[in-house]
PDB file of C-alpha atoms in Angstrom:
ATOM      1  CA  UNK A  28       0.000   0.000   0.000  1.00 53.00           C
ATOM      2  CA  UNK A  29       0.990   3.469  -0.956  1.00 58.00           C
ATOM      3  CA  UNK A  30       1.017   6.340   1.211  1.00 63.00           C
ATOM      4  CA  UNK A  31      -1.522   8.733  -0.098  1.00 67.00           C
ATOM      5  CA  UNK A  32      -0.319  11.742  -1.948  1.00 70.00           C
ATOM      6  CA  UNK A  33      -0.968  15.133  -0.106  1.00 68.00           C
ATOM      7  CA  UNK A  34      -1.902  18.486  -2.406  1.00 67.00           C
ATOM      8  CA  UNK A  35       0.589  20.609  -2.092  1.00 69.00           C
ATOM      9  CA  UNK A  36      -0.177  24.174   0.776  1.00 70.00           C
ATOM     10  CA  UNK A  37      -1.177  26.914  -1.374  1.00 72.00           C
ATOM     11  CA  UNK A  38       0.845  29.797  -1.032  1.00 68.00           C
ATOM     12  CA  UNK A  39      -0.542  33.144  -1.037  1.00 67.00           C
ATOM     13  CA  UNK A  40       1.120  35.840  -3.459  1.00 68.00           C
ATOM     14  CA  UNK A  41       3.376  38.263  -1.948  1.00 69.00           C
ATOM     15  CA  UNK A  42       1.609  41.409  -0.851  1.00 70.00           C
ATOM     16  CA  UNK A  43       3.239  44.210  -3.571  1.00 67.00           C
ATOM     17  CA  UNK A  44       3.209  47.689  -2.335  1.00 65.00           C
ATOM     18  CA  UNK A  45       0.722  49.990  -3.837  1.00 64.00           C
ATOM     19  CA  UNK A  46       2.585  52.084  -6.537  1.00 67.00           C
ATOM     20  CA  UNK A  47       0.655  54.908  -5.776  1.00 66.00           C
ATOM     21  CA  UNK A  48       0.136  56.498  -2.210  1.00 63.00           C
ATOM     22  CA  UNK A  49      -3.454  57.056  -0.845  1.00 64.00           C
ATOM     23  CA  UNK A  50      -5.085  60.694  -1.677  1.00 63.00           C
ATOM     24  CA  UNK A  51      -5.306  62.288   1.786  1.00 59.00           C
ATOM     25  CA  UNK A  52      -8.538  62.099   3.604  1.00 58.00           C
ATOM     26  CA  UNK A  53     -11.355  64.966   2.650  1.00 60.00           C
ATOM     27  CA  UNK A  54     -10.977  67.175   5.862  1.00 58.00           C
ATOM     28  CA  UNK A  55      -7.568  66.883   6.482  1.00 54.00           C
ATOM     29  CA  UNK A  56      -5.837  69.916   5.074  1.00 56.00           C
ATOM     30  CA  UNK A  57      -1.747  69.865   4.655  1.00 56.00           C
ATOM     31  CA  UNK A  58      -0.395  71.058   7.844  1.00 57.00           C
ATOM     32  CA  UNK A  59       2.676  73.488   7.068  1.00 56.00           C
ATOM     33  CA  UNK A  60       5.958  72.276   7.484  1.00 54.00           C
ATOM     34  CA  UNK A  61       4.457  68.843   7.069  1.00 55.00           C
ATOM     35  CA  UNK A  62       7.152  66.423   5.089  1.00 60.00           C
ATOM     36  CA  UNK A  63       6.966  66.244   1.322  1.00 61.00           C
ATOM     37  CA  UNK A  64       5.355  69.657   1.267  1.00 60.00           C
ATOM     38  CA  UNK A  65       7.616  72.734  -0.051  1.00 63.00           C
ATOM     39  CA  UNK A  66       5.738  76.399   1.157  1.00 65.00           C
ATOM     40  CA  UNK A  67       5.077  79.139  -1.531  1.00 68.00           C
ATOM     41  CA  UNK A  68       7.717  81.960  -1.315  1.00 67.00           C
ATOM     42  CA  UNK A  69       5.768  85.312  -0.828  1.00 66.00           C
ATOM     43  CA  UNK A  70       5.532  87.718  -3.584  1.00 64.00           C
ATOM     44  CA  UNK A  71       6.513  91.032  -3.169  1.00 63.00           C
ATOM     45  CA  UNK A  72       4.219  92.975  -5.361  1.00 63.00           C
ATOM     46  CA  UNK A  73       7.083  95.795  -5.193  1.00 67.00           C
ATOM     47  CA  UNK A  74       9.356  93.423  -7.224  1.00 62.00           C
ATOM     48  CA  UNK A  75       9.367  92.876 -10.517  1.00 64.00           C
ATOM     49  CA  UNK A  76       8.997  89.041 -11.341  1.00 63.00           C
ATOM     50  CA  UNK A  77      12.104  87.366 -12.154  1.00 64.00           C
ATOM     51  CA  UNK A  78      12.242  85.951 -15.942  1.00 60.00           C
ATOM     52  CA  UNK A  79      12.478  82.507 -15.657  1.00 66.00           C
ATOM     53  CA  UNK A  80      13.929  82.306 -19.398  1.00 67.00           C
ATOM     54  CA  UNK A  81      16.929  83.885 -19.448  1.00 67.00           C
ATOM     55  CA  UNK A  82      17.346  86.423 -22.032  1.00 65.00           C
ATOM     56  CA  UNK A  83      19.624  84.698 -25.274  1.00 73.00           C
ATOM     57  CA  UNK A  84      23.706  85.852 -25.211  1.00 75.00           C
ATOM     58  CA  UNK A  85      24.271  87.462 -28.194  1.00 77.00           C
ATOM     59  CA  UNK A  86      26.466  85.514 -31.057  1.00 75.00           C
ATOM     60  CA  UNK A  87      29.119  87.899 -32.506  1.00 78.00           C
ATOM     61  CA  UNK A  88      28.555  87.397 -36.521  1.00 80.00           C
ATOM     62  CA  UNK A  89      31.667  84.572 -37.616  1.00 79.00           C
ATOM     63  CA  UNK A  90      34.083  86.344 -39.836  1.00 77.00           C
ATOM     64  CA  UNK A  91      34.104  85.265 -43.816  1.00 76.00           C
ATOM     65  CA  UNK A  92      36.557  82.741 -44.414  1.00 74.00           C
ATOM     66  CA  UNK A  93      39.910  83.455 -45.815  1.00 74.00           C
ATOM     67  CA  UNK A  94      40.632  83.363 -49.674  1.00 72.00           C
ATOM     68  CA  UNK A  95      42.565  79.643 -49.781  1.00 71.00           C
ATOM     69  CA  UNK A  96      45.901  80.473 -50.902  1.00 71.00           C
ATOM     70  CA  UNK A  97      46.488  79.258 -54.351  1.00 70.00           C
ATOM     71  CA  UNK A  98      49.454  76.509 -54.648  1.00 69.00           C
ATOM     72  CA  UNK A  99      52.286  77.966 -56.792  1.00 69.00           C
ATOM     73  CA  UNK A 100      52.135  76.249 -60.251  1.00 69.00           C
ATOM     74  CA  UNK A 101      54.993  73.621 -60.726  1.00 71.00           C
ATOM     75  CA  UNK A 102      55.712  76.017 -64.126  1.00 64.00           C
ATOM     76  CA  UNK A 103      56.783  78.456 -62.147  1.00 53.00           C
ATOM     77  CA  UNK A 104      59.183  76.224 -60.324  1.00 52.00           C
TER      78      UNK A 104
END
């Protein structure tokens, strides 16, 4: 007599972390200073705003090239 065969345990798949976090909570309003969260510098409506595109450096104009300088003849040799 055999022993009878017994079915493999199942195993359960591995728990994966959720690529994206839980939106917060409705209610629950980021608390300054909180981690992650970067505060809004003030605007000073006495400054001008800064260009964030700075302005292009202007390219002197490239000179013509020189005439190429003619190889003496070998008649003139």
């Amino acid at each position: 007599m055999s022993d009878p065969v017994t079915p493999d345990p199942v195993m359960p798949d591995p728990v994966t972390p959720d690529p994206w976090p839980e939106p917060d909570q409705p209610g629950q309003p980021d608390q300054p200073g909180e981690p992650g969260t970067f505060p809004e510098p003030p605007i000073h409506p006495d400054e001008p705003p800064t260009d964030p595109i700075p302005s292009p450096i202007p390219v002197p104009p490239v000179p013509p090239a020189p005439d190429p300088v003619e190889p003496p003849s070998p008649a003139t040799f």
